[in-house]
C-alpha cells in the first residue's frame, strides 16, 4: 500500500512573524522556513506504518515554489521513499492545493493519504477535507490514533465529549492531531541519503489544474496590543471592575 503525505513549507514556528509595511501579507524575506509541524507528524505516522509492514512506500508531495524541495528533502530524511514537487509561483489557496493533490492521488493510487490537520501559517484547516470531497474518499480529521487491519482503518479522534472512533474502508484521508505521535530526530546520515532519493517536479498545467486564486487578501495586520493589567485591593473591587468596566458578569 502506498501512503501519500502532503507537506507544506511554512515560516518556522520559532520565528516571530512580521507583517509587511504595506499590510499585503507576512514578510518572509530572510526568514527561516521549515516543514509545517503537523505535517511532520503525518510523515512520521506514514513511516511507522511502513515499519509495521502495513505500507510499502511513502511518497511526500509539496505544492509551491522551488524552495519547497528543501521541505521534501526533510521528509525523505525522516524516511519517505520519494517525493513530488508541484512547482508554481502562484499563491496557492486550500482549494487549489486540494485539486492538485486530487490529481496526484489519481496518478499514484495511494491506499492512504495522511495530512497535517492544518498549517501554522494560515490555520485554514481545509485542504484535507476538500481533498476527501473531491476524491470521494472517507475521511477522519484530527486523528490521535490509527489502526489498520484487513483493509479497514480505525481512527480515534478527540471531540468535545471525549474520544470518537471511526472505522472506514481504504483508501481514505486522515488529518493528524498533535497527540498522534512524536516525530523522530533527523540524523545526518539520513539527511545525506535523502539527497539521493528521487524527487520529481511537475507543473499545475501538467496535471490539468487551474490554481488561479479565488480569494483576495485585503489587509493583514498585527493583533492589537494588550493593555497592562491592574491590581485591586480586595474581592469587592475585583467584582466591581468585572461588572462595570469589563462587563464580564
Coordinates of C-alpha atoms in Angstrom, one line a residue:
X1 CA 0.0 0.0 0.0
X2 CA 1.3 3.4 -0.9
X3 CA 0.9 6.3 1.6
X4 CA 0.8 9.8 0.2
X5 CA 1.9 12.6 2.6
X6 CA 1.4 16.2 1.6
X7 CA 3.9 18.6 3.3
X8 CA 3.9 22.4 3.4
X9 CA 6.8 24.9 3.7
X10 CA 6.0 27.5 6.3
X11 CA 7.7 30.1 8.5
X12 CA 9.4 28.2 11.3
X13 CA 7.4 28.1 14.5
X14 CA 10.2 29.6 16.5
X15 CA 10.3 32.8 14.3
X16 CA 8.4 35.9 15.3
X17 CA 6.1 36.7 12.3
X18 CA 6.4 40.2 10.9
X19 CA 3.7 41.9 8.7
X20 CA 4.8 43.8 5.6
X21 CA 4.8 47.5 5.8
X22 CA 2.1 47.7 3.1
X23 CA 0.0 45.2 5.0
X24 CA -0.3 42.9 2.0
X25 CA 0.9 39.8 3.8
X26 CA 3.6 38.3 6.0
X27 CA 7.2 39.2 5.4
X28 CA 9.2 36.0 4.7
X29 CA 12.4 37.7 3.3
X30 CA 15.4 36.2 5.0
X31 CA 13.2 34.2 7.4
X32 CA 13.8 30.7 8.4
X33 CA 11.4 28.3 6.8
X34 CA 10.6 24.7 7.8
X35 CA 8.1 21.9 7.4
X36 CA 4.7 22.5 9.0
X37 CA 4.8 20.8 12.4
X38 CA 1.5 18.9 11.8
X39 CA 2.9 17.6 8.5
X40 CA 6.0 16.2 10.4
X41 CA 3.6 14.2 12.4
X42 CA 1.9 12.9 9.2
X43 CA 5.3 11.9 7.8
X44 CA 6.2 10.1 11.0
X45 CA 3.0 8.2 11.1
X46 CA 3.5 7.1 7.5
X47 CA 7.0 5.9 8.2
X48 CA 5.7 3.9 11.3
X49 CA 3.1 2.2 9.1
X50 CA 5.8 1.2 6.7
X51 CA 8.0 -0.1 9.5
X52 CA 5.0 -2.2 10.7
X53 CA 4.7 -3.7 7.2
X54 CA 1.3 -2.0 6.6
X55 CA 2.7 0.4 4.0
X56 CA 5.1 -0.5 1.2
X57 CA 6.0 3.0 0.0
X58 CA 5.8 6.6 1.4
X59 CA 5.5 9.4 -1.1
X60 CA 5.9 13.0 0.1
X61 CA 4.3 15.8 -2.1
X62 CA 4.5 19.5 -1.8
X63 CA 3.0 22.4 -3.8
X64 CA 4.7 25.8 -4.1
X65 CA 7.9 27.5 -5.1
X66 CA 11.2 25.7 -5.9
X67 CA 12.4 26.1 -2.4
X68 CA 9.8 23.5 -1.3
X69 CA 12.4 21.0 -2.4
X70 CA 14.1 21.6 0.9
X71 CA 11.0 20.6 2.8
X72 CA 10.6 17.4 0.6
X73 CA 14.3 16.5 1.3
X74 CA 13.5 16.8 5.0
X75 CA 10.5 14.4 4.6
X76 CA 12.8 12.0 2.8
X77 CA 15.4 12.4 5.6
X78 CA 12.7 11.3 8.1
X79 CA 12.1 8.3 5.9
X80 CA 9.9 9.0 2.8
X81 CA 10.9 6.9 -0.2
X82 CA 10.5 9.6 -2.9
X83 CA 8.9 13.0 -3.4
X84 CA 6.9 15.0 -5.9
X85 CA 7.1 18.8 -6.1
X86 CA 4.3 20.6 -7.9
X87 CA 6.1 23.8 -8.7
X88 CA 4.3 27.2 -9.1
X89 CA 4.9 30.8 -8.1
X90 CA 1.2 31.4 -7.8
X91 CA -0.2 31.9 -4.2
X92 CA -1.9 28.6 -3.5
X93 CA -5.1 28.5 -1.6
X94 CA -6.6 25.4 0.0
X95 CA -9.0 24.5 -2.8
X96 CA -6.2 24.8 -5.4
X97 CA -3.9 22.6 -3.3
X98 CA -6.7 20.0 -2.8
X99 CA -7.2 19.9 -6.6
X100 CA -3.5 19.4 -7.2
X101 CA -3.4 16.6 -4.6
X102 CA -6.5 15.0 -6.2
X103 CA -4.6 14.9 -9.5
X104 CA -1.6 13.2 -7.7
X105 CA -4.0 10.7 -6.0
X106 CA -5.4 9.8 -9.3
X107 CA -1.9 9.3 -10.8
X108 CA -0.3 7.4 -7.9
X109 CA -3.3 5.5 -6.5
X110 CA -2.3 5.6 -2.8
X111 CA -4.2 3.5 -0.2
X112 CA -3.9 6.2 2.4
X113 CA -3.4 10.0 2.4
X114 CA -2.1 11.5 5.6
X115 CA -2.1 15.3 6.0
X116 CA -1.4 17.6 8.9
X117 CA -4.8 18.9 10.2
X118 CA -3.8 22.5 9.5
X119 CA -0.8 24.7 8.5
X120 CA 0.5 27.1 11.1
X121 CA 0.7 30.0 8.6
X122 CA -2.9 30.3 7.5
X123 CA -4.6 27.9 10.0
X124 CA -7.2 27.2 7.3
X125 CA -7.8 23.5 8.3
X126 CA -9.5 22.9 4.9
X127 CA -7.2 21.0 2.5
X128 CA -7.7 17.5 3.9
X129 CA -11.5 17.8 3.9
X130 CA -11.6 19.3 0.4
X131 CA -9.3 16.6 -0.9
X132 CA -11.6 13.9 0.6
X133 CA -14.6 15.5 -1.0
X134 CA -13.0 15.9 -4.4
X135 CA -11.7 12.3 -4.4
X136 CA -14.9 10.9 -2.9
X137 CA -12.9 9.2 -0.1
X138 CA -13.9 8.6 3.5
X139 CA -12.1 10.8 6.0
X140 CA -11.2 11.2 9.7
X141 CA -9.9 14.5 10.9
X142 CA -7.8 15.3 14.0
X143 CA -6.8 11.6 14.4
X144 CA -4.9 10.8 17.6
X145 CA -4.6 7.1 16.9
X146 CA -4.7 5.0 13.7
X147 CA -5.1 1.2 13.4
X148 CA -5.1 -0.6 10.0
X149 CA -6.1 -4.3 9.6
X150 CA -7.9 -6.4 7.0
X151 CA -8.3 -3.5 4.6
X152 CA -10.1 -1.4 7.2
X153 CA -8.9 1.5 9.3
X154 CA -9.9 2.6 12.7
X155 CA -9.2 6.2 13.6
X156 CA -9.6 7.6 17.1
X157 CA -10.2 11.4 17.2
X158 CA -10.7 13.8 20.0
X159 CA -14.1 15.6 20.2
X160 CA -15.6 17.9 22.8
X161 CA -17.3 15.0 24.6
X162 CA -14.2 12.7 24.7
X163 CA -12.9 10.2 22.1
X164 CA -14.7 9.2 18.9
X165 CA -13.6 6.0 17.0
X166 CA -14.4 5.8 13.3
X167 CA -14.0 2.7 11.1
X168 CA -13.7 3.1 7.3
X169 CA -12.5 1.3 4.2
X170 CA -9.4 2.2 2.4
X171 CA -8.3 4.3 0.5
X172 CA -9.1 7.1 2.9
X173 CA -7.9 10.6 4.0
X174 CA -6.5 11.2 7.5
X175 CA -5.5 14.5 9.1
X176 CA -3.3 14.3 12.1
X177 CA -3.6 15.7 15.6
X178 CA -0.7 16.6 17.9
X179 CA -1.2 13.5 20.0
X180 CA -0.9 11.0 17.1
X181 CA 2.9 10.6 17.6
X182 CA 6.2 12.4 18.3
X183 CA 8.3 12.8 15.1
X184 CA 11.8 11.3 15.2
X185 CA 15.0 13.3 15.2
X186 CA 16.5 13.5 11.7
X187 CA 20.1 12.2 11.7
X188 CA 22.9 13.4 9.5
X189 CA 23.3 10.1 7.6
X190 CA 19.6 10.2 6.7
X191 CA 20.0 13.8 5.5
X192 CA 22.8 12.6 3.2
X193 CA 20.8 9.7 2.0
X194 CA 17.8 11.9 1.2
X195 CA 19.9 13.8 -1.3
X196 CA 20.0 10.7 -3.5
X197 CA 16.3 9.8 -3.3
X198 CA 14.2 10.6 -6.4
X199 CA 12.3 13.9 -6.5
X200 CA 10.0 14.6 -9.5
X201 CA 9.0 18.1 -10.4
X202 CA 5.6 18.8 -12.1
X203 CA 3.7 22.0 -13.0
X204 CA 0.0 22.5 -12.3
X205 CA -0.6 22.5 -16.1
X206 CA 0.9 19.0 -16.3
X207 CA -1.9 17.9 -14.0
X208 CA -4.6 19.9 -15.8
X209 CA -5.3 22.0 -12.7
X210 CA -6.1 25.8 -12.7
X211 CA -4.6 27.3 -9.5
X212 CA -5.8 30.9 -10.0
X213 CA -6.6 32.3 -6.6
X214 CA -10.3 32.7 -5.8
X215 CA -9.9 34.8 -2.7
X216 CA -8.2 38.2 -2.3
X217 CA -6.5 39.3 0.8
X218 CA -7.5 42.8 1.5
X219 CA -5.3 43.5 4.5
X220 CA -3.0 41.8 7.0
X221 CA -2.5 43.5 10.4
X222 CA -0.9 42.6 13.7
X223 CA -3.3 42.0 16.6
X224 CA -3.9 44.9 18.9
X225 CA -1.5 45.2 21.8
X226 CA -2.8 44.0 25.1
X227 CA -3.5 46.6 27.9
X228 CA -1.5 46.3 31.0
X229 CA -3.2 44.6 34.0
X230 CA -4.1 46.2 37.2
X231 CA -4.1 45.2 40.9
X232 CA -7.2 45.6 43.0
X233 CA -7.4 46.0 46.7
X234 CA -10.0 43.3 47.5
X235 CA -12.6 40.9 46.1
X236 CA -15.3 43.6 46.2
X237 CA -13.2 45.9 43.9
X238 CA -12.5 43.0 41.6
X239 CA -16.2 42.2 41.2
X240 CA -17.0 45.9 40.7
X241 CA -14.5 46.1 37.8
X242 CA -15.6 42.9 36.2
X243 CA -19.2 44.0 36.4
X244 CA -18.9 47.7 35.4
X245 CA -15.7 48.0 33.3
X246 CA -15.1 44.6 31.7
X247 CA -18.8 43.8 31.5
X248 CA -17.8 40.2 32.2
X249 CA -20.5 39.5 34.8

